[in-house]
XYZ file of C-alpha atoms in Angstrom:
666
model
C -37.811 11.365 63.064
C -37.495 15.638 62.634
C -35.801 17.690 60.314
C -34.779 17.812 57.176
C -32.014 14.072 56.217
C -31.880 12.385 52.832
C -32.086 9.017 53.480
C -30.103 5.850 50.998
C -32.078 3.439 49.808
C -33.603 1.472 46.804
C -36.271 0.114 44.581
C -37.969 -2.657 45.816
C -39.743 -4.637 42.232
C -39.198 -6.564 40.006
C -37.248 -4.684 37.794
C -33.663 -5.691 36.654
C -32.329 -1.601 37.121
C -32.328 -1.795 40.940
C -32.513 1.645 41.286
C -30.638 3.767 43.619
C -32.816 6.287 45.691
C -33.065 8.741 48.043
C -35.380 9.710 50.076
C -36.110 13.789 51.496
C -37.602 13.307 55.152
C -39.296 16.561 56.482
C -39.933 16.417 60.312
C -40.882 12.175 60.590
C -42.135 12.577 56.791
C -41.138 11.444 53.466
C -41.328 14.301 51.217
C -39.148 14.248 48.247
C -38.586 10.366 46.384
C -35.652 10.907 42.636
C -32.966 8.614 41.735
C -29.187 8.575 43.465
C -27.608 10.562 40.755
C -24.391 9.077 42.305
C -25.254 5.208 41.580
C -23.457 4.753 38.015
C -26.130 2.809 36.485
C -29.674 4.183 38.371
C -27.653 8.418 37.290
C -30.260 9.945 38.744
C -33.529 8.891 37.300
C -36.553 6.440 38.446
C -39.325 4.936 36.325
C -42.481 7.027 35.620
C -44.400 4.126 37.901
C -41.524 4.551 41.170
C -42.308 8.366 40.424
C -45.506 7.950 42.395
C -44.276 5.566 44.833
C -43.987 8.058 47.362
C -47.372 8.576 46.768
C -48.189 5.092 46.835
C -47.526 4.701 50.255
C -49.556 7.596 51.476
C -53.673 6.188 49.115
C -56.223 6.475 50.629
C -56.847 2.738 49.807
C -53.629 1.356 52.572
C -54.390 -1.355 54.440
C -53.041 -0.044 57.498
C -54.560 -2.751 60.222
C -55.641 -6.733 60.753
C -58.397 -7.323 59.417
C -60.812 -10.630 59.967
C -63.186 -11.769 56.796
C -66.853 -10.682 57.414
C -68.619 -11.411 54.913
C -68.564 -14.729 52.197
C -65.061 -14.938 49.937
C -63.838 -13.290 47.457
C -66.304 -10.348 48.663
C -63.657 -8.114 50.389
C -65.950 -7.404 53.500
C -63.908 -7.151 56.616
C -63.304 -5.480 60.306
C -60.382 -4.410 62.133
C -58.481 -6.234 64.319
C -55.890 -5.608 66.694
C -52.702 -7.460 66.201
C -53.281 -9.388 69.038
C -56.154 -11.087 67.966
C -54.938 -11.821 64.390
C -51.691 -13.554 66.044
C -53.613 -15.523 68.104
C -56.546 -16.252 65.717
C -53.069 -17.420 63.380
C -51.278 -19.127 65.971
C -54.866 -21.763 66.749
C -54.362 -22.038 63.265
C -51.643 -23.367 62.348
C -51.667 -25.410 65.806
C -54.420 -26.890 64.525
C -53.556 -27.418 60.822
C -50.598 -28.685 61.854
C -51.605 -31.294 64.427
C -54.332 -32.854 62.223
C -52.612 -32.872 58.745
C -48.982 -32.290 59.065
C -46.632 -28.754 58.394
C -46.960 -30.164 54.946
C -50.577 -29.111 54.546
C -49.040 -25.139 54.923
C -48.494 -23.708 51.813
C -46.096 -20.814 52.227
C -46.885 -18.082 48.556
C -44.377 -15.934 48.519
C -43.690 -13.458 45.238
C -41.758 -11.219 43.160
C -43.816 -7.554 44.953
C -40.587 -7.130 46.431
C -37.019 -8.847 45.466
C -35.381 -8.108 49.129
C -33.345 -10.400 50.709
C -34.069 -9.640 54.489
C -38.072 -8.785 53.017
C -39.014 -10.320 49.831
C -38.187 -13.089 47.351
C -34.886 -12.986 46.806
C -33.829 -13.922 50.810
C -36.911 -16.364 50.378
C -38.643 -13.971 53.547
C -39.902 -15.815 56.008
C -38.432 -19.752 55.673
C -36.512 -20.508 58.770
C -40.548 -19.713 60.517
C -42.035 -22.675 57.749
C -38.756 -24.625 57.649
C -39.448 -24.376 62.389
C -43.356 -25.397 60.969
C -43.057 -28.047 58.351
C -44.785 -26.610 55.730
C -44.149 -27.164 52.232
C -41.420 -25.109 50.556
C -42.588 -22.540 47.398
C -40.705 -22.906 44.202
C -41.418 -19.234 42.481
C -41.340 -19.980 39.098
C -43.395 -17.395 38.157
C -40.414 -15.024 36.636
C -37.357 -16.757 35.062
C -37.090 -20.396 35.185
C -36.864 -21.444 32.441
C -34.340 -18.552 30.577
C -32.533 -19.765 34.378
C -32.794 -23.482 33.052
C -31.416 -23.464 29.631
C -28.626 -20.948 30.298
C -27.163 -22.959 33.298
C -27.194 -25.515 30.604
C -25.266 -24.568 28.005
C -23.024 -21.587 30.229
C -23.362 -23.358 33.692
C -25.028 -20.682 35.465
C -27.521 -17.801 34.264
C -25.542 -14.816 34.592
C -23.611 -12.628 31.414
C -21.970 -9.724 29.765
C -22.610 -6.126 33.172
C -25.422 -4.425 31.120
C -23.357 -1.520 31.874
C -20.955 -2.986 29.372
C -22.750 -2.069 26.124
C -21.542 0.817 26.063
C -18.374 -1.021 24.549
C -21.099 -2.918 21.319
C -21.071 -2.410 17.963
C -24.397 -4.250 16.856
C -26.989 -4.816 20.216
C -29.766 -7.096 19.833
C -32.597 -6.550 21.716
C -34.543 -9.663 21.627
C -37.785 -10.270 23.477
C -37.349 -7.351 25.356
C -38.962 -4.335 25.567
C -35.848 -1.990 27.268
C -37.384 1.349 27.168
C -40.723 0.047 29.559
C -39.034 -3.210 31.171
C -36.031 -1.598 32.516
C -34.965 1.930 30.863
C -31.977 2.409 32.478
C -30.118 0.315 30.407
C -31.244 2.538 27.265
C -28.547 5.220 28.564
C -25.006 2.320 27.713
C -26.948 1.477 24.347
C -26.972 5.254 23.638
C -23.608 5.523 24.145
C -22.687 1.813 22.027
C -25.079 3.962 19.211
C -23.087 7.029 19.487
C -20.471 5.304 18.758
C -21.536 3.785 16.092
C -23.380 -0.122 17.702
C -26.187 -0.904 15.380
C -29.715 -1.412 17.309
C -31.719 -4.417 16.674
C -35.965 -5.260 18.104
C -35.688 -8.811 18.204
C -40.416 -8.494 18.977
C -43.406 -9.923 18.127
C -45.327 -6.048 18.966
C -43.133 -2.808 17.413
C -43.084 -2.224 21.174
C -41.622 1.530 22.500
C -38.044 0.453 22.066
C -38.704 -0.838 18.150
C -39.206 1.807 17.193
C -36.451 3.506 19.018
C -34.647 0.913 17.619
C -32.560 0.794 13.576
C -34.071 -2.097 12.915
C -37.194 -4.338 14.308
C -37.607 -7.748 13.049
C -40.932 -8.984 13.736
C -41.037 -12.896 14.940
C -43.374 -15.121 15.576
C -43.759 -15.996 18.701
C -42.228 -19.121 20.723
C -39.811 -19.671 17.389
C -36.772 -17.803 18.863
C -34.742 -20.750 18.685
C -34.978 -20.838 14.905
C -33.806 -17.539 14.212
C -31.343 -18.201 16.304
C -29.938 -21.345 14.260
C -30.387 -19.312 11.044
C -27.857 -16.640 11.903
C -25.664 -19.009 12.314
C -25.999 -20.410 9.768
C -25.143 -17.186 8.335
C -22.280 -17.461 10.453
C -21.126 -20.982 9.098
C -21.872 -19.583 6.002
C -19.493 -16.642 6.017
C -16.649 -18.612 7.953
C -17.247 -16.640 10.225
C -16.982 -18.658 13.497
C -13.966 -18.137 15.876
C -12.377 -21.767 15.857
C -10.469 -20.872 18.244
C -13.193 -20.066 21.376
C -15.085 -23.302 19.960
C -11.335 -25.823 20.316
C -10.043 -24.522 23.765
C -13.638 -23.099 25.759
C -16.698 -25.455 24.236
C -18.212 -28.890 23.887
C -20.166 -30.217 21.161
C -19.711 -28.265 18.519
C -19.877 -30.469 15.837
C -23.387 -32.655 16.424
C -24.793 -28.918 17.060
C -22.991 -26.936 13.831
C -24.770 -29.754 12.051
C -27.536 -29.258 13.606
C -26.672 -24.838 12.705
C -26.724 -26.589 8.915
C -30.645 -27.599 9.196
C -30.971 -24.107 9.278
C -30.835 -22.263 6.322
C -32.031 -18.890 5.893
C -35.181 -20.050 3.747
C -36.566 -22.633 6.117
C -35.909 -19.952 9.727
C -37.753 -17.564 7.879
C -40.948 -19.797 7.236
C -41.304 -20.251 10.448
C -40.168 -17.141 11.966
C -41.923 -14.909 10.424
C -39.309 -12.896 9.326
C -38.756 -12.637 5.510
C -34.977 -14.077 4.832
C -33.287 -11.160 3.244
C -33.775 -10.117 6.697
C -32.725 -12.614 8.446
C -29.515 -12.975 5.545
C -28.944 -9.276 6.424
C -28.972 -9.480 10.441
C -26.897 -13.123 10.221
C -24.800 -11.074 7.903
C -23.389 -8.409 10.712
C -23.327 -10.984 13.303
C -20.857 -12.753 11.248
C -18.003 -9.792 10.928
C -19.788 -7.438 13.949
C -17.100 -7.477 16.684
C -18.674 -6.923 20.018
C -21.983 -7.583 19.588
C -24.865 -8.111 22.588
C -27.509 -9.793 23.650
C -29.724 -8.553 25.462
C -32.989 -11.436 26.097
C -35.019 -10.704 29.252
C -38.515 -13.069 30.705
C -41.199 -12.234 27.937
C -38.799 -14.313 25.543
C -38.749 -17.431 27.355
C -42.504 -17.845 28.728
C -44.062 -20.164 26.027
C -43.812 -24.218 25.486
C -39.503 -23.508 24.096
C -39.025 -20.736 26.339
C -35.892 -23.161 28.050
C -34.518 -23.834 24.961
C -34.649 -20.693 22.721
C -32.367 -19.093 25.774
C -30.268 -21.985 25.534
C -30.048 -21.803 21.191
C -29.542 -17.949 22.087
C -26.721 -18.408 24.756
C -25.062 -20.635 22.079
C -24.461 -17.750 19.872
C -21.313 -15.599 21.410
C -19.922 -18.771 21.998
C -19.584 -19.800 17.964
C -18.442 -16.077 17.298
C -15.990 -15.959 20.148
C -18.024 -12.875 21.402
C -17.803 -13.711 25.735
C -14.016 -12.866 24.918
C -14.617 -9.377 23.878
C -15.766 -6.632 26.633
C -19.237 -5.821 25.410
C -19.646 -8.742 23.913
C -22.357 -12.048 25.052
C -25.462 -12.629 26.587
C -27.384 -10.316 29.002
C -30.367 -12.352 30.251
C -30.039 -11.292 34.878
C -27.253 -10.672 37.153
C -28.149 -12.502 40.031
C -25.594 -15.057 39.625
C -23.423 -13.089 39.400
C -24.442 -12.203 43.558
C -22.803 -14.848 46.262
C -24.828 -13.645 49.187
C -25.035 -16.041 52.370
C -28.081 -17.044 51.200
C -29.113 -19.948 54.381
C -32.455 -21.063 54.014
C -31.694 -23.639 57.280
C -33.034 -27.230 56.019
C -31.523 -27.643 59.884
C -35.134 -26.583 61.339
C -37.050 -29.146 59.090
C -37.674 -32.004 60.622
C -38.354 -34.601 57.089
C -38.549 -33.492 53.584
C -41.329 -31.377 52.214
C -43.065 -31.214 49.169
C -42.860 -28.648 46.750
C -45.728 -26.786 45.352
C -44.903 -24.887 42.670
C -46.428 -20.650 41.861
C -48.027 -20.822 38.934
C -49.346 -24.376 39.390
C -51.948 -22.196 43.002
C -54.811 -23.754 40.229
C -54.178 -27.548 40.368
C -52.238 -27.156 43.863
C -54.546 -25.522 45.886
C -56.436 -29.281 46.455
C -57.246 -30.624 49.849
C -54.236 -31.661 50.824
C -53.815 -27.939 51.287
C -55.757 -26.445 54.554
C -53.590 -23.431 54.986
C -52.397 -20.392 51.846
C -50.442 -17.580 53.489
C -50.131 -14.712 50.439
C -47.026 -12.654 50.514
C -45.545 -10.620 48.611
C -47.836 -11.580 45.542
C -51.409 -11.264 44.100
C -51.912 -14.776 41.930
C -55.861 -14.113 41.482
C -54.441 -10.924 39.233
C -50.508 -12.383 38.236
C -51.366 -16.147 37.611
C -52.221 -18.391 35.253
C -55.975 -19.905 34.598
C -57.114 -16.587 36.693
C -60.814 -18.260 37.321
C -60.116 -22.070 38.656
C -57.603 -19.846 41.014
C -60.815 -18.034 42.271
C -62.671 -21.331 42.805
C -59.868 -22.448 44.636
C -60.461 -19.841 47.443
C -63.872 -20.442 48.019
C -63.286 -23.094 49.721
C -64.557 -22.731 53.720
C -61.997 -24.919 54.594
C -58.792 -23.024 53.535
C -57.533 -20.393 55.816
C -55.633 -17.972 54.591
C -53.899 -15.323 55.713
C -52.248 -12.367 53.139
C -49.785 -9.742 54.514
C -50.962 -6.871 51.573
C -50.684 -3.307 51.543
C -53.227 -2.982 49.294
C -57.302 -4.464 49.152
C -55.865 -6.618 46.169
C -58.336 -9.739 44.070
C -56.598 -11.404 46.147
C -57.373 -9.638 49.206
C -60.655 -10.294 48.636
C -60.717 -14.064 49.785
C -58.524 -14.282 52.706
C -59.795 -14.862 56.131
C -56.941 -12.195 57.960
C -55.218 -9.502 56.229
C -52.267 -8.623 57.669
C -51.233 -5.090 56.728
C -47.075 -4.719 55.654
C -44.624 -2.049 55.385
C -44.045 -0.623 52.238
C -40.039 -0.142 51.310
C -39.265 3.260 53.124
C -40.699 1.658 56.167
C -38.384 -1.165 56.743
C -34.886 -1.684 56.338
C -33.726 -4.155 53.235
C -30.792 -5.809 51.268
C -30.701 -5.302 47.810
C -29.123 -6.770 43.952
C -30.780 -5.564 40.391
C -30.720 -8.396 37.995
C -29.421 -6.166 35.473
C -26.318 -4.064 37.325
C -23.431 -5.282 39.895
C -23.766 -3.984 42.980
C -25.235 -4.694 46.031
C -28.305 -1.253 47.408
C -29.338 -1.491 51.367
C -32.082 0.354 51.858
C -32.390 2.735 55.276
C -35.887 3.250 57.286
C -36.693 6.262 56.568
C -39.921 6.556 58.163
C -42.006 4.768 60.946
C -44.333 2.619 59.394
C -48.426 4.197 58.553
C -50.898 2.394 61.661
C -50.734 -0.622 62.560
C -48.535 -1.684 59.313
C -44.801 -4.738 60.109
C -42.561 -5.717 57.905
C -42.702 -9.557 57.007
C -39.282 -9.977 59.228
C -41.558 -8.458 62.162
C -44.165 -10.095 61.782
C -42.588 -13.982 61.464
C -41.254 -12.726 64.678
C -43.828 -11.808 66.557
C -45.895 -14.243 65.626
C -43.542 -17.301 65.894
C -43.458 -15.036 70.415
C -46.635 -15.866 69.723
C -46.418 -19.051 69.132
C -44.353 -19.828 71.605
C -41.321 -21.046 69.710
C -37.622 -21.644 70.320
C -35.949 -21.130 68.047
C -33.452 -18.434 67.974
C -32.682 -17.489 64.502
C -36.254 -16.740 64.603
C -35.594 -14.179 66.889
C -32.656 -12.219 64.697
C -33.178 -8.419 63.841
C -32.876 -6.965 60.408
C -29.525 -6.219 60.908
C -28.551 -10.017 62.254
C -29.692 -10.839 58.992
C -27.663 -8.413 57.038
C -24.272 -9.196 58.466
C -25.298 -12.845 57.954
C -26.095 -12.707 53.982
C -22.272 -10.927 53.648
C -20.830 -13.604 55.275
C -20.182 -15.965 51.989
C -16.780 -15.759 51.776
C -17.015 -14.675 48.018
C -14.310 -13.225 46.635
C -17.185 -10.959 44.367
C -18.221 -9.406 48.966
C -15.061 -8.942 50.079
C -14.559 -5.724 52.155
C -18.481 -4.824 51.505
C -18.819 -4.639 55.140
C -23.015 -3.417 56.198
C -21.554 -0.845 58.233
C -19.967 0.642 54.610
C -23.269 -0.001 52.901
C -25.731 1.865 55.149
C -23.341 4.577 55.436
C -22.494 4.726 50.878
C -26.444 3.021 50.025
C -24.838 0.986 47.543
C -20.892 -0.310 46.694
C -20.104 -2.631 43.125
C -19.412 -5.983 44.088
C -15.658 -6.801 43.294
C -15.830 -7.822 39.395
C -13.382 -6.247 37.224
C -14.991 -3.378 34.410
C -14.754 -3.417 31.504
C -15.973 -6.857 33.176
C -16.120 -10.469 30.871
C -17.016 -13.584 33.052
C -16.646 -15.920 29.750
C -13.363 -14.774 28.047
C -11.273 -17.806 29.857
C -13.874 -20.383 30.922
C -17.349 -21.675 32.061
C -18.715 -22.440 35.577
C -19.850 -26.107 33.592
C -18.709 -29.068 35.475
C -16.208 -29.212 32.349
C -15.398 -25.456 31.993
C -16.876 -25.002 28.370
C -20.109 -23.603 26.509
C -21.934 -26.356 26.352
C -24.017 -26.139 22.890
C -27.456 -27.609 22.778
C -27.428 -31.079 21.080
C -29.235 -32.453 18.133
C -32.582 -31.928 17.682
C -33.077 -29.649 20.908
C -31.941 -26.400 19.321
C -35.725 -25.450 18.916
C -38.877 -26.365 20.643
C -42.089 -24.969 18.609
C -44.528 -23.834 20.460
C -47.666 -25.317 21.867
C -50.134 -22.960 20.797
C -52.702 -25.593 19.457
C -53.250 -27.074 22.374
C -54.360 -24.237 24.498
C -57.947 -24.205 23.480
C -60.015 -22.926 20.695
C -59.032 -19.450 18.482
C -57.136 -18.871 15.981
C -55.231 -15.506 17.209
C -51.605 -16.223 19.503
C -52.011 -13.720 22.275
C -49.102 -11.970 23.586
C -49.580 -10.141 27.120
C -46.478 -7.685 27.011
C -45.587 -5.171 30.381
C -47.428 -2.278 30.847
C -45.762 1.043 30.513
C -47.761 1.856 33.721
C -47.953 -0.915 36.336
C -45.271 -3.151 37.638
C -46.880 -6.516 37.185
C -50.056 -5.474 39.279
C -47.916 -3.639 42.043
C -49.268 -0.120 41.094
C -52.554 -0.877 39.733
C -54.950 0.773 41.447
C -52.992 4.253 41.209
C -55.323 7.559 40.216
C -53.244 8.615 38.226
C -51.020 5.655 36.172
C -55.305 4.357 36.241
C -55.852 7.333 33.941
C -52.683 7.202 32.072
C -53.324 4.109 31.294
C -56.939 4.247 30.009
C -59.123 1.031 29.622
C -56.831 -1.824 28.205
C -56.690 -2.574 24.984
C -55.965 -5.498 22.306
C -53.874 -4.663 19.546
C -55.150 -6.526 16.571
C -53.566 -6.573 13.014
C -55.747 -4.644 10.100
C -56.012 -8.032 8.152
C -56.798 -10.248 11.231
C -59.841 -7.054 12.289
C -60.805 -6.800 8.806
C -61.613 -10.955 9.069
C -63.230 -10.641 11.946
C -65.390 -7.526 11.436
C -63.832 -5.323 14.596
C -63.415 -1.849 14.486
C -61.468 0.527 15.949
C -61.916 1.236 19.493
C -64.966 -0.926 19.250
C -65.407 -3.415 23.144
C -65.031 -6.962 22.774
C -64.564 -10.599 24.542
C -61.283 -11.634 24.099
C -61.559 -15.857 24.771
C -60.654 -18.978 24.385
C -61.538 -22.747 26.739
C -60.222 -21.275 30.036
C -62.190 -17.543 30.041
C -62.501 -14.232 28.546
C -61.391 -11.108 29.377
C -62.981 -7.686 27.551
C -60.419 -4.616 26.156
C -61.330 -2.186 23.630
C -60.030 -3.090 20.127
C -56.813 -1.270 18.628
C -56.339 -1.981 14.468
C -52.472 -2.130 14.184
C -49.889 -2.708 12.187
C -47.429 -3.416 15.448
C -49.245 -6.852 15.783
C -47.941 -9.257 12.717
C -50.918 -11.116 11.479
C -52.199 -14.080 13.727
C -50.900 -12.206 16.465
C -52.867 -10.157 19.420
C -51.011 -8.650 22.579
C -52.830 -6.599 25.560
C -50.007 -5.856 28.590
C -50.531 -7.336 31.737
C -50.668 -5.815 35.342
C -54.264 -4.308 35.732
C -56.522 -6.016 38.321
C -59.500 -7.490 38.191
C -62.302 -6.133 39.404
C -60.457 -2.452 38.541
C -61.060 -4.485 34.818
C -64.092 -4.196 32.521
C -65.239 -7.443 33.167
C -64.039 -8.298 36.137
C -61.435 -9.922 34.022
C -57.775 -9.851 32.487
C -55.654 -11.884 30.331
C -54.679 -14.149 33.169
C -58.851 -15.373 32.173
C -56.804 -17.116 29.005
C -53.741 -18.649 29.998
C -53.252 -21.610 30.903
C -52.042 -23.775 33.907
C -49.125 -24.864 31.705
C -45.486 -25.689 31.953
C -42.652 -24.808 29.565
C -40.278 -27.567 28.728
C -37.540 -26.331 31.451
C -38.007 -25.442 35.292
C -41.789 -25.743 34.789
C -41.069 -22.308 33.546
C -45.469 -21.671 32.540
C -46.500 -20.590 29.489
C -48.048 -17.136 29.092
C -47.560 -17.135 25.989
C -48.937 -19.993 23.793
C -52.102 -19.000 23.840
C -54.932 -19.285 21.532
C -57.826 -16.616 21.499
C -60.470 -15.434 19.529
C -61.827 -11.839 19.576
C -66.187 -11.507 20.013
C -68.114 -8.110 20.296
C -68.933 -7.266 23.729
């Protein structure tokens, strides 16, 4: 490439905003990156993290060539090898594993490092190759499986409001979501609503940046969200403000659910949630008499033992109030359910059924039956529960570990072979944000540095090296993208690859404003299904998590996105050393002082942080952000060292926020 051109693309990272961006290229080099000012959701702005994306592509620790381990596992010592050597060694090892142990001994471990439909997890990149080998399936449950399951049970889909319609809302409940850190583009629509008189409430165990900007903050006890939902609805019933017409025409199970609501009066809910009764009642009154009301709930909310139930019960609120009939009313969790691309998982390539291995159970399921772990777009040593047990599993000499990566993460340190991966400006991809209703095309802007290859190209080359003859293994990126657009769903009518490549983004065919369930729900009965009696609130299970009396919450960092950018020098400088927020009462009881280096520990392990004494957390709750690389953290660990490997109530969702810890001086 030469000259000066603008290339339209999309952010690949695990954030609902799915930004459209513009890359300026001069003489074959990307010299500028900015949010696309023409995109209705991005509106020209990127986040503090992604603003450094081009800098990250040129980082000095970028992995540029295939490498083979030369030191002990975990040492991070490698030698450069050629692609031919890497493909040959991998081919020999994979063939041997399949012949001796069967294809299910291979675990393709794909994460959320990119949400691309070609290169990443949304389209299950590499699945055709793995099916041809007969490898185990991989269940990517780390982010939203509990919430998705809960919403399926209530609404028949996790899809809900168009977040742009928050501009039409009169009451907005930001429930367990820190919008200004994890998806800040929604805030512009919230500001539009506020300018028209909307009242903004943040419901969160932590007084976050978002809570600071809200009109009201309710410091809820972690894991008690479903109880609060029932308490608010109790006030709605006391005010006789339920929408009887909507209930009769579009819901089922109302009589039983009504009795469950009546069993949760405000005083009882205040005891459960730790929120003063007068605050619960005041918000219940607002909910009863304000239409439309919009609820925003995101992933942190459902990362506890009752997370699926919490989303299920919160989703019942607009069914009772009838907010689904109003543009600007309802619940927004994820818009992914409105995306109807043709994701063909090619089950026909499997010679026989295979087992499914679970992403957040790496510590327990990476046993002797797994002979090859292939990690891509993931950093499980830094992101998954029970990190210490994962490290022990990765030390097995009989385990052949391949990691496709851009940087030397903690997981890379345990690899036998490392393959250099492209970044977003260096390949094609198709995207759809899970916080808006636009499809976006990411055009390759520059050539990859060194010998980096895209995920799709890596699997094409490996298939050829192994002599595989299945034609679909060799489809080009453009052919794969064309196939994705062939579902025939009305939302995609008129959206072609040529159009996407020319325009960069296209809104799917949904009306604006969009009231998705005004006339019914995508359930078997066509009705919203209220939770059954006794199943609308599942208490937290922190008592089983290990020794300790403090509930640890691990929110998203403002400077890292999961563990992406965890090695960026400037963002690390801004993040400073890790801190743990401790309420003054808890600090006094333990003799802790502000700035003191401490161990946060339980039976599973420990990590180190500096104490920040603050009323941003309530007594009994402590908080420390996720996303730091363990090897770049004091003590060589991050909070996942104390997170137990346990399932929540639905979808095998991980219980990151159900952990009791103690705090002691280093």
